[in-house]
Coordinates of C-alpha atoms in Angstrom, one line a residue:
Chain A
X1 CA -52.3 -31.1 31.0
X2 CA -50.2 -27.9 31.6
X3 CA -50.4 -26.9 27.8
X4 CA -52.5 -28.3 25.4
X5 CA -52.0 -27.7 21.6
X6 CA -55.3 -28.9 19.8
X7 CA -55.2 -29.1 15.9
X8 CA -53.6 -25.6 15.2
X9 CA -52.7 -24.7 11.9
X10 CA -50.9 -21.4 10.9
X11 CA -50.5 -19.6 7.5
X12 CA -48.0 -17.2 6.2
X13 CA -50.1 -15.2 4.0
X14 CA -51.5 -18.2 1.9
X15 CA -48.8 -20.7 2.7
X16 CA -49.3 -23.1 5.1
X17 CA -46.6 -23.5 7.9
X18 CA -48.9 -25.7 10.3
X19 CA -51.1 -28.1 9.1
X20 CA -53.0 -29.3 12.2
X21 CA -50.5 -29.5 14.8
X22 CA -51.7 -31.0 18.3
X23 CA -49.3 -31.6 21.3
X24 CA -49.8 -31.7 25.1
X25 CA -46.8 -30.7 27.9
X26 CA -47.0 -32.0 31.2
X27 CA -46.6 -29.8 34.2
X28 CA -42.7 -31.3 34.5
X29 CA -39.9 -32.5 32.5
X30 CA -38.8 -31.8 28.7
X31 CA -41.2 -32.0 25.9
X32 CA -39.1 -31.8 22.5
X33 CA -40.0 -31.0 19.2
X34 CA -37.5 -32.1 16.5
X35 CA -37.7 -31.8 12.8
X36 CA -36.1 -30.6 9.8
X37 CA -35.7 -27.0 8.6
X38 CA -38.9 -25.6 7.7
X39 CA -41.1 -28.6 9.2
X40 CA -42.8 -25.8 11.5
X41 CA -40.9 -26.1 14.9
X42 CA -40.4 -22.7 15.7
X43 CA -43.9 -21.7 14.2
X44 CA -45.2 -24.1 16.6
X45 CA -43.5 -22.1 19.3
X46 CA -44.4 -18.8 17.9
X47 CA -48.1 -20.0 18.0
X48 CA -48.0 -20.8 21.7
X49 CA -46.5 -17.4 22.7
X50 CA -48.7 -15.5 20.5
X51 CA -46.5 -14.3 17.9
X52 CA -48.1 -15.6 15.2
X53 CA -52.0 -16.4 15.3
X54 CA -53.3 -19.6 14.5
X55 CA -55.8 -19.4 11.7
X56 CA -57.6 -22.4 13.2
X57 CA -57.2 -24.8 16.1
X58 CA -57.0 -24.1 20.1
X59 CA -54.2 -23.5 22.4
X60 CA -54.9 -24.1 26.2
X61 CA -52.7 -23.5 28.9
X62 CA -53.9 -24.7 32.5
X63 CA -57.4 -24.9 31.3
X64 CA -57.6 -21.7 29.8
X65 CA -57.8 -20.7 25.8
X66 CA -54.8 -18.2 25.2
X67 CA -54.7 -18.5 21.3
X68 CA -56.4 -14.9 20.9
X69 CA -54.3 -13.1 23.2
X70 CA -51.5 -10.7 22.8
X71 CA -47.8 -11.9 23.2
X72 CA -47.7 -9.5 26.5
X73 CA -50.4 -11.4 27.7
X74 CA -49.0 -14.5 27.2
X75 CA -45.9 -13.8 29.0
X76 CA -48.0 -12.5 31.8
X77 CA -50.0 -16.1 32.2
X78 CA -46.2 -17.6 32.5
X79 CA -45.0 -18.9 29.4
X80 CA -41.6 -17.6 28.4
X81 CA -40.0 -18.1 25.0
X82 CA -36.3 -17.8 24.3
X83 CA -36.7 -17.1 20.6
X84 CA -34.6 -18.7 17.8
X85 CA -31.2 -16.9 17.4
X86 CA -31.3 -15.7 21.0
X87 CA -32.5 -12.2 20.3
X88 CA -30.8 -10.4 23.0
X89 CA -31.2 -6.7 23.1
X90 CA -27.7 -5.9 21.9
X91 CA -27.5 -2.3 22.9
X92 CA -28.8 -3.3 26.4
X93 CA -26.3 -4.1 29.3
X94 CA -26.4 -8.0 30.1
X95 CA -28.0 -6.8 33.6
X96 CA -30.7 -4.7 32.0
X97 CA -31.4 -7.5 29.4
X98 CA -32.1 -9.6 32.4
X99 CA -34.0 -6.9 34.5
X100 CA -36.2 -6.2 31.3
X101 CA -37.5 -10.1 31.3
X102 CA -39.0 -9.1 34.6
X103 CA -40.9 -6.3 32.9
X104 CA -44.5 -7.6 34.3
X105 CA -43.1 -8.2 37.7
X106 CA -43.4 -5.6 40.8
X107 CA -41.9 -7.9 43.6
X108 CA -38.7 -6.0 43.7
X109 CA -37.1 -8.0 46.5
X110 CA -37.8 -11.3 44.8
X111 CA -36.5 -9.6 41.4
X112 CA -33.1 -8.9 43.1
X113 CA -33.1 -12.4 44.9
X114 CA -33.6 -13.9 41.4
X115 CA -31.3 -11.8 39.6
X116 CA -28.6 -12.9 41.9
X117 CA -29.7 -16.7 41.5
X118 CA -29.2 -16.1 37.7
X119 CA -25.8 -14.4 38.4
X120 CA -24.7 -17.9 40.4
X121 CA -25.8 -19.8 38.0
X122 CA -24.2 -18.1 35.0
X123 CA -21.0 -16.7 36.9
X124 CA -19.7 -15.5 33.6
X125 CA -22.8 -13.0 33.0
X126 CA -22.1 -11.7 36.3
X127 CA -18.1 -10.7 35.6
X128 CA -19.8 -8.9 32.1
X129 CA -23.0 -7.6 33.8
X130 CA -22.7 -4.3 32.5
X131 CA -21.1 -5.2 29.1
X132 CA -23.4 -4.4 26.1
X133 CA -25.3 -7.6 25.2
X134 CA -23.9 -7.4 21.4
X135 CA -20.0 -7.8 22.4
X136 CA -20.8 -11.2 24.0
X137 CA -20.1 -14.6 22.6
X138 CA -22.8 -16.9 21.3
X139 CA -22.9 -18.9 24.1
X140 CA -23.2 -16.0 26.4
X141 CA -26.2 -14.7 24.7
X142 CA -27.7 -17.8 25.0
X143 CA -27.3 -17.6 28.7
X144 CA -28.6 -14.0 28.7
X145 CA -31.5 -15.1 26.5
X146 CA -32.2 -18.0 28.9
X147 CA -31.8 -16.0 31.9
X148 CA -33.8 -13.2 30.5
X149 CA -36.7 -15.6 30.1
X150 CA -36.5 -17.2 33.8
X151 CA -36.6 -13.4 35.3
X152 CA -40.3 -13.9 34.3
X153 CA -41.0 -16.0 36.8
X154 CA -42.4 -18.9 34.2
X155 CA -44.6 -21.5 34.7
X156 CA -43.6 -23.1 31.3
X157 CA -40.4 -22.5 29.5
X158 CA -40.3 -22.3 25.1
X159 CA -36.6 -22.8 24.2
X160 CA -36.2 -22.2 20.4
X161 CA -32.6 -24.1 19.0
X162 CA -30.5 -23.2 22.1
X163 CA -27.7 -25.2 20.8
X164 CA -27.7 -23.3 17.2
X165 CA -24.5 -22.3 16.3
X166 CA -22.2 -23.4 19.6
X167 CA -19.4 -25.0 20.2
X168 CA -20.0 -28.7 21.4
X169 CA -18.6 -27.8 24.9
X170 CA -20.9 -24.7 25.2
X171 CA -23.7 -27.4 23.7
X172 CA -23.0 -29.0 26.8
X173 CA -23.1 -26.3 29.0
X174 CA -26.4 -25.3 27.7
X175 CA -27.9 -28.8 28.0
X176 CA -26.7 -29.0 31.8
X177 CA -28.4 -25.8 32.3
X178 CA -31.7 -26.7 30.6
X179 CA -31.6 -30.0 32.8
X180 CA -31.2 -27.7 35.7
X181 CA -33.9 -25.6 35.0
X182 CA -36.4 -28.4 34.6
X183 CA -34.8 -29.8 38.0
X184 CA -36.1 -26.6 39.6
X185 CA -39.5 -27.5 38.3
X186 CA -40.2 -25.5 35.3
X187 CA -41.0 -27.7 32.6
X188 CA -39.4 -27.0 29.3
X189 CA -40.8 -27.2 25.4
X190 CA -37.3 -27.9 23.6
X191 CA -37.4 -27.3 19.9
X192 CA -34.1 -28.8 18.3
X193 CA -32.3 -29.8 14.7
X194 CA -29.8 -31.5 17.1
X195 CA -32.0 -34.9 17.6
X196 CA -29.8 -36.7 19.3
X197 CA -29.3 -34.2 21.9
X198 CA -33.0 -33.3 22.1
X199 CA -33.9 -37.4 22.7
X200 CA -31.2 -37.4 25.4
X201 CA -32.9 -34.8 27.6
X202 CA -36.4 -35.3 26.7
X203 CA -38.9 -37.3 28.2
X204 CA -41.4 -37.0 25.3
X205 CA -40.8 -36.1 21.9
X206 CA -42.7 -35.2 18.7
X207 CA -41.6 -35.3 15.2
X208 CA -42.9 -32.2 12.8
X209 CA -42.5 -32.9 9.2
X210 CA -44.1 -30.4 6.8
X211 CA -46.3 -28.7 9.4
X212 CA -47.6 -31.7 11.0
X213 CA -47.1 -34.2 13.8
X214 CA -45.3 -37.4 11.7
X215 CA -44.4 -39.3 15.1
X216 CA -44.7 -38.8 18.7
X217 CA -43.9 -41.1 21.6
X218 CA -41.9 -41.3 24.9
X219 CA -38.2 -40.1 23.8
X220 CA -36.6 -43.5 24.6
X221 CA -38.8 -45.3 22.4
X222 CA -37.8 -42.8 19.4
X223 CA -34.6 -43.1 19.9
X224 CA -35.0 -46.6 18.5
X225 CA -37.7 -45.9 15.9
X226 CA -36.3 -46.8 12.4
X227 CA -37.8 -43.9 10.5
X228 CA -36.4 -41.3 13.2
X229 CA -33.3 -43.1 13.4
X230 CA -32.7 -43.0 9.6
X231 CA -34.0 -39.6 9.0
X232 CA -33.1 -37.6 12.3
X233 CA -30.1 -39.7 14.1
X234 CA -27.9 -40.3 11.1
X235 CA -28.2 -43.8 11.9
Chain B
X1 CA -12.7 39.4 15.6
X2 CA -12.5 37.2 18.6
X3 CA -15.9 38.7 19.4
X4 CA -17.2 37.6 16.3
X5 CA -16.4 34.3 17.0
X6 CA -17.8 34.4 20.1
X7 CA -20.9 35.7 18.9
X8 CA -21.1 33.1 16.2
X9 CA -20.6 30.3 18.6
X10 CA -23.2 31.7 20.7
X11 CA -25.7 31.4 17.4
X12 CA -24.7 28.1 16.8
X13 CA -25.3 27.1 20.3
X14 CA -29.0 28.1 19.9
X15 CA -29.3 26.6 16.3
X16 CA -27.6 23.2 17.7
X17 CA -29.9 23.3 20.7
X18 CA -33.6 23.6 19.1
X19 CA -32.3 20.9 16.2
X20 CA -31.1 18.6 18.8
X21 CA -34.6 18.1 20.1
X22 CA -36.4 18.0 17.1
X23 CA -33.8 15.3 15.7
X24 CA -33.8 13.5 18.7
X25 CA -37.6 13.2 18.6
X26 CA -37.7 12.1 14.9
X27 CA -35.2 9.5 15.9
X28 CA -37.0 8.2 18.9
X29 CA -40.3 7.8 16.7
X30 CA -38.1 6.0 14.2
X31 CA -36.3 4.0 16.6
X32 CA -39.8 2.5 18.2
X33 CA -42.1 2.4 15.4
X34 CA -39.7 2.2 12.6
X35 CA -42.0 5.0 11.0
X36 CA -40.4 8.0 9.4
X37 CA -42.3 10.7 10.6
X38 CA -42.8 13.5 8.0
X39 CA -45.2 15.4 10.0
X40 CA -42.4 16.5 12.6
X41 CA -41.9 19.5 11.0
X42 CA -45.4 20.6 11.5
X43 CA -45.3 19.1 15.1
X44 CA -42.8 21.8 15.9
X45 CA -45.0 24.4 13.9
X46 CA -47.9 23.2 16.3
X47 CA -45.7 23.9 19.3
X48 CA -44.8 27.4 17.9
X49 CA -48.6 28.1 17.6
X50 CA -49.7 27.0 20.9
X51 CA -47.3 29.8 22.1
X52 CA -49.2 32.3 19.3
X53 CA -52.4 31.2 21.3
X54 CA -51.9 30.7 25.0
X55 CA -49.0 33.3 25.4
X56 CA -49.5 36.1 22.8
X57 CA -53.3 35.4 22.3
X58 CA -54.7 34.3 25.8
X59 CA -51.9 36.3 27.9
X60 CA -50.6 33.2 29.9
X61 CA -47.0 33.1 31.0
X62 CA -45.1 32.1 28.5
X63 CA -43.6 29.0 30.5
X64 CA -47.3 27.7 30.7
X65 CA -47.8 28.1 27.0
X66 CA -44.6 26.0 26.6
X67 CA -45.7 23.4 28.8
X68 CA -49.4 23.6 27.1
X69 CA -47.6 23.3 24.0
X70 CA -45.5 20.3 25.0
X71 CA -48.4 18.5 26.4
X72 CA -50.8 19.5 23.2
X73 CA -48.3 18.3 20.7
X74 CA -47.5 15.4 22.9
X75 CA -51.1 14.2 22.2
X76 CA -51.4 15.3 18.8
X77 CA -48.3 12.6 18.6
X78 CA -50.4 10.1 20.4
X79 CA -53.2 10.9 18.1
X80 CA -51.0 9.9 15.0
X81 CA -50.3 6.9 16.6
X82 CA -53.3 5.7 17.0
X83 CA -54.9 6.6 14.0
X84 CA -52.2 6.3 11.4
X85 CA -49.0 4.3 12.4
X86 CA -50.9 1.6 14.3
X87 CA -53.3 0.8 11.7
X88 CA -50.5 0.9 9.1
X89 CA -47.9 -1.1 11.2
X90 CA -47.2 -3.9 8.8
X91 CA -47.1 -1.7 6.0
X92 CA -43.6 0.0 5.9
X93 CA -44.2 2.9 3.5
X94 CA -47.7 3.6 4.8
X95 CA -46.7 5.3 8.2
X96 CA -44.4 7.9 5.9
X97 CA -47.2 8.5 3.7
X98 CA -50.2 9.2 6.0
X99 CA -47.5 11.2 8.0
X100 CA -47.1 13.6 4.8
X101 CA -51.2 13.7 4.5
X102 CA -51.1 14.7 8.5
X103 CA -48.5 17.2 7.6
X104 CA -50.9 18.9 5.1
X105 CA -53.9 18.8 7.5
X106 CA -51.8 20.4 10.1
X107 CA -50.4 23.3 7.9
X108 CA -54.1 23.6 6.5
X109 CA -55.6 24.1 10.5
X110 CA -53.2 26.6 11.0
X111 CA -54.0 28.7 7.6
X112 CA -57.7 28.3 8.6
X113 CA -57.0 29.1 12.5
X114 CA -54.5 31.9 12.3
X115 CA -53.9 33.1 8.5
X116 CA -51.0 32.8 6.3
X117 CA -49.2 35.9 7.9
X118 CA -46.4 35.3 9.8
X119 CA -47.3 35.5 13.6
X120 CA -45.8 38.3 16.0
X121 CA -45.2 37.0 19.4
X122 CA -44.3 39.4 21.9
X123 CA -40.8 39.1 23.3
X124 CA -40.5 37.2 26.6
X125 CA -37.1 39.2 27.7
X126 CA -35.2 41.7 26.8
X127 CA -32.3 41.1 28.6
X128 CA -29.0 39.4 27.5
X129 CA -25.7 38.2 28.5
X130 CA -22.8 40.2 27.3
X131 CA -19.2 39.0 27.1
X132 CA -17.1 41.5 25.5
X133 CA -18.6 42.6 22.1
X134 CA -20.7 39.5 21.9
X135 CA -24.0 38.9 23.4
X136 CA -26.8 36.2 24.0
X137 CA -30.2 37.0 24.3
X138 CA -32.1 35.2 27.2
X139 CA -34.5 34.2 24.9
X140 CA -31.9 32.0 23.2
X141 CA -30.4 31.1 26.4
X142 CA -33.7 29.7 27.6
X143 CA -33.8 27.5 24.3
X144 CA -30.2 26.3 25.2
X145 CA -31.2 25.3 28.7
X146 CA -34.6 23.8 28.2
X147 CA -32.5 21.5 25.8
X148 CA -30.2 20.6 28.2
X149 CA -32.7 20.1 30.9
X150 CA -35.3 18.1 28.5
X151 CA -32.2 15.8 26.8
X152 CA -31.0 15.2 30.2
X153 CA -34.1 13.9 31.3
X154 CA -34.9 11.9 28.4
X155 CA -31.4 10.1 28.9
X156 CA -32.1 9.3 32.8
X157 CA -35.5 8.1 31.5
X158 CA -34.1 5.8 28.9
X159 CA -31.1 4.6 31.3
X160 CA -32.7 4.3 34.5
X161 CA -36.4 3.3 34.2
X162 CA -38.1 0.6 33.4
X163 CA -40.3 2.0 30.7
X164 CA -37.1 3.5 29.4
X165 CA -35.6 0.3 29.1
X166 CA -38.8 -0.9 27.4
X167 CA -38.5 1.8 24.9
X168 CA -34.8 1.0 23.9
X169 CA -35.6 -2.9 23.8
X170 CA -38.6 -1.9 21.4
X171 CA -36.2 0.1 19.1
X172 CA -33.7 -2.6 19.2
X173 CA -36.1 -5.7 19.0
X174 CA -39.8 -5.3 18.9
X175 CA -40.6 -9.0 18.6
X176 CA -38.3 -9.9 21.3
X177 CA -39.8 -7.0 23.6
X178 CA -43.2 -8.6 23.2
X179 CA -42.0 -11.4 24.6
X180 CA -40.8 -10.0 27.6
X181 CA -44.5 -8.5 28.3
X182 CA -43.7 -5.0 26.6
X183 CA -46.7 -4.0 25.0
X184 CA -45.7 -2.6 21.5
X185 CA -49.0 -0.5 21.4
X186 CA -48.2 1.2 24.8
X187 CA -44.8 1.8 23.9
X188 CA -45.2 3.2 20.8
X189 CA -47.4 5.6 22.4
X190 CA -45.1 6.7 24.8
X191 CA -42.4 7.1 22.1
X192 CA -45.3 9.4 20.1
X193 CA -45.9 11.6 23.1
X194 CA -41.9 12.3 24.0
X195 CA -40.9 12.9 20.3
X196 CA -43.6 15.0 19.1
X197 CA -43.6 16.8 22.6
X198 CA -40.0 17.1 22.2
X199 CA -40.6 18.9 18.6
X200 CA -43.5 21.1 20.2
X201 CA -41.0 22.3 23.0
X202 CA -38.4 23.1 20.1
X203 CA -41.6 25.1 18.1
X204 CA -42.7 26.7 21.7
X205 CA -39.3 27.9 22.7
X206 CA -38.3 29.4 19.9
X207 CA -41.7 30.8 18.6
X208 CA -40.7 34.6 19.8
X209 CA -37.6 34.2 18.0
X210 CA -38.7 33.1 14.6
X211 CA -42.2 34.8 13.7
X212 CA -44.2 31.5 13.3
X213 CA -45.9 30.6 10.0
X214 CA -48.0 27.5 8.6
X215 CA -45.0 26.4 6.6
X216 CA -42.1 27.0 9.1
X217 CA -41.8 23.2 9.6
X218 CA -40.5 22.9 5.9
X219 CA -37.0 24.1 6.8
X220 CA -36.5 22.4 10.1
X221 CA -37.5 18.8 8.6
X222 CA -34.8 18.7 5.7
X223 CA -32.4 19.6 8.6
X224 CA -33.7 17.0 11.1
X225 CA -33.4 14.7 8.1
X226 CA -29.9 15.5 7.4
X227 CA -29.0 15.1 11.0
X228 CA -30.4 11.9 11.8
X229 CA -28.7 10.4 8.6
X230 CA -25.3 12.0 9.9
X231 CA -25.9 11.1 13.3
X232 CA -27.0 7.6 12.2
X233 CA -30.4 6.5 12.1
X234 CA -31.6 5.3 15.1
X235 CA -29.0 6.9 17.4
X236 CA -30.0 9.4 19.9
X237 CA -26.7 10.0 21.0
X238 CA -25.8 10.0 16.9
X239 CA -28.8 12.8 16.9
X240 CA -27.4 15.0 19.9
X241 CA -24.0 15.2 18.1
X242 CA -24.8 15.7 14.4
X243 CA -27.1 18.5 15.3
X244 CA -24.2 20.4 17.3
X245 CA -21.9 19.4 14.2
X246 CA -24.3 20.5 11.6
X247 CA -25.6 23.5 13.8
X248 CA -21.8 24.9 13.8
X249 CA -21.2 24.2 10.4
X250 CA -23.9 25.8 9.3
X251 CA -23.8 28.8 11.2
X252 CA -20.1 29.6 10.6
X253 CA -20.6 29.2 7.1
X254 CA -23.6 31.3 7.2
X255 CA -21.6 34.0 9.3
X256 CA -18.8 34.0 6.8
X257 CA -19.9 33.0 3.5
X258 CA -23.6 33.1 3.0
X259 CA -26.8 30.9 3.6
X260 CA -27.0 29.3 0.1
X261 CA -23.2 28.1 0.5
X262 CA -24.1 26.8 4.1
X263 CA -26.9 24.4 2.9
X264 CA -24.8 23.1 0.3
X265 CA -22.0 22.7 2.8
X266 CA -24.5 21.0 5.0
X267 CA -25.4 18.4 2.2
X268 CA -21.7 17.9 1.3
X269 CA -21.4 17.1 5.2
X270 CA -23.9 14.7 4.9
X271 CA -22.5 13.2 1.9
X272 CA -18.9 13.0 3.1
X273 CA -20.1 11.1 6.3
X274 CA -21.9 9.0 4.4
X275 CA -19.0 7.8 2.1
X276 CA -16.7 7.0 5.2
X277 CA -19.2 5.7 7.6
X278 CA -22.2 4.5 5.6
X279 CA -24.5 4.0 8.7
X280 CA -23.6 7.5 10.3
X281 CA -21.8 8.5 12.9
X282 CA -22.9 6.5 15.6
X283 CA -25.1 3.9 13.2
X284 CA -23.9 0.5 14.2
X285 CA -26.3 -1.7 12.1
X286 CA -29.3 -2.3 10.0
X287 CA -32.6 -2.2 11.6
X288 CA -33.9 -6.0 11.6

């Protein structure tokens, strides 16, 4: 397993946000975490990328324990996190936003190639490369956030609600991009409230309910699971 | 009359320069760390005392004393980051209160080391530029030149270098910056060195002109706060523009009326700006 989350608990002050979450991510494909607001989806990603520290449990990446490391060292190991709400740097240009994703890299020539690749993948960003990120639409900002994460040259990409607040057309665009990224060999952990979309894209899924895993299984199976259908697919 | 006007413009340019150095440092520290550094006026004072010690005392060349002042005060800034602001990062008021404590310590150290009296710093140069009836002494000109050079260098650093981007990214969204592999501790250390160092240079460069005293920080910190509020808290460009605006208004009112009226007008200027633009001239949003 590329990523192995074992019985992780997270507390915000005294309140438990995660009550023993375990999940595994293989080195290819999309694993999705679905669930309602406040179920702990974002907290799970935040504990993996080091933004919050688990109060107990272990997180292993490529066989090494990472749950005690600060966020910047976890990026260095190859986990890129596109946070909820995109969080692009509003007063940096599009290109500066992308380049800062490569902050830890020093292979200049390869960075230039990667920038060009990202501009090929997102032609809209190339047109807007000198604009401040704050002036972009939500979908374009999501592209910047994903592009910025890819610039770190990740071995694993964590995506938190990439479809949030986007138009249906843009949601399709983003799902195409996510499928594309997986195709290039970077596995993805996708957190989504849009369970239908997530289950279409993913190969394996975890359903979080109030801080723990309620159901898990291959995405195709969960699509036909009665509980999942009733609670998340509106069927 | 035109000589008189030109003279006032010279005076205002000088005042705008060293205030811009102080205010920009204060904004940089606030931007990156979210801390209001109340001891900033005392960092300015420490820079002045570096010149008192190295130039007036040890007889080193003035520029060397200024450079030592920059490094010394920059290091004071890094020390503040390490022992005060870092442990208190999660406490929104902690850094501010700790910086008030540090301010008192710096004042006390200056009193113990140099006494209560104003220090006499020998003139660096007697030269002056004369245009008509107005003149600008070289000493004041050096302050203006140093400010332009340092602020240009800072601007280039922030726009062109990777660490400059990291600093700006950190100021805009600390958590997102950490996700790019930017170390918050390292960035905060840089910001403190630069911010404090700029205040130190302002103090060092003006030392021959102001007769340093342990309490000289008081007057500049109030002005610096007005400037960064007018400019828009968090905006470096705003701080520079507001420093120029404030210095010109203040100097002109002082010259044509008097200093007390000038202080009142300065505060009214701040109120007027806040009524029209509550986030200041260049402020765009509240910090997250």
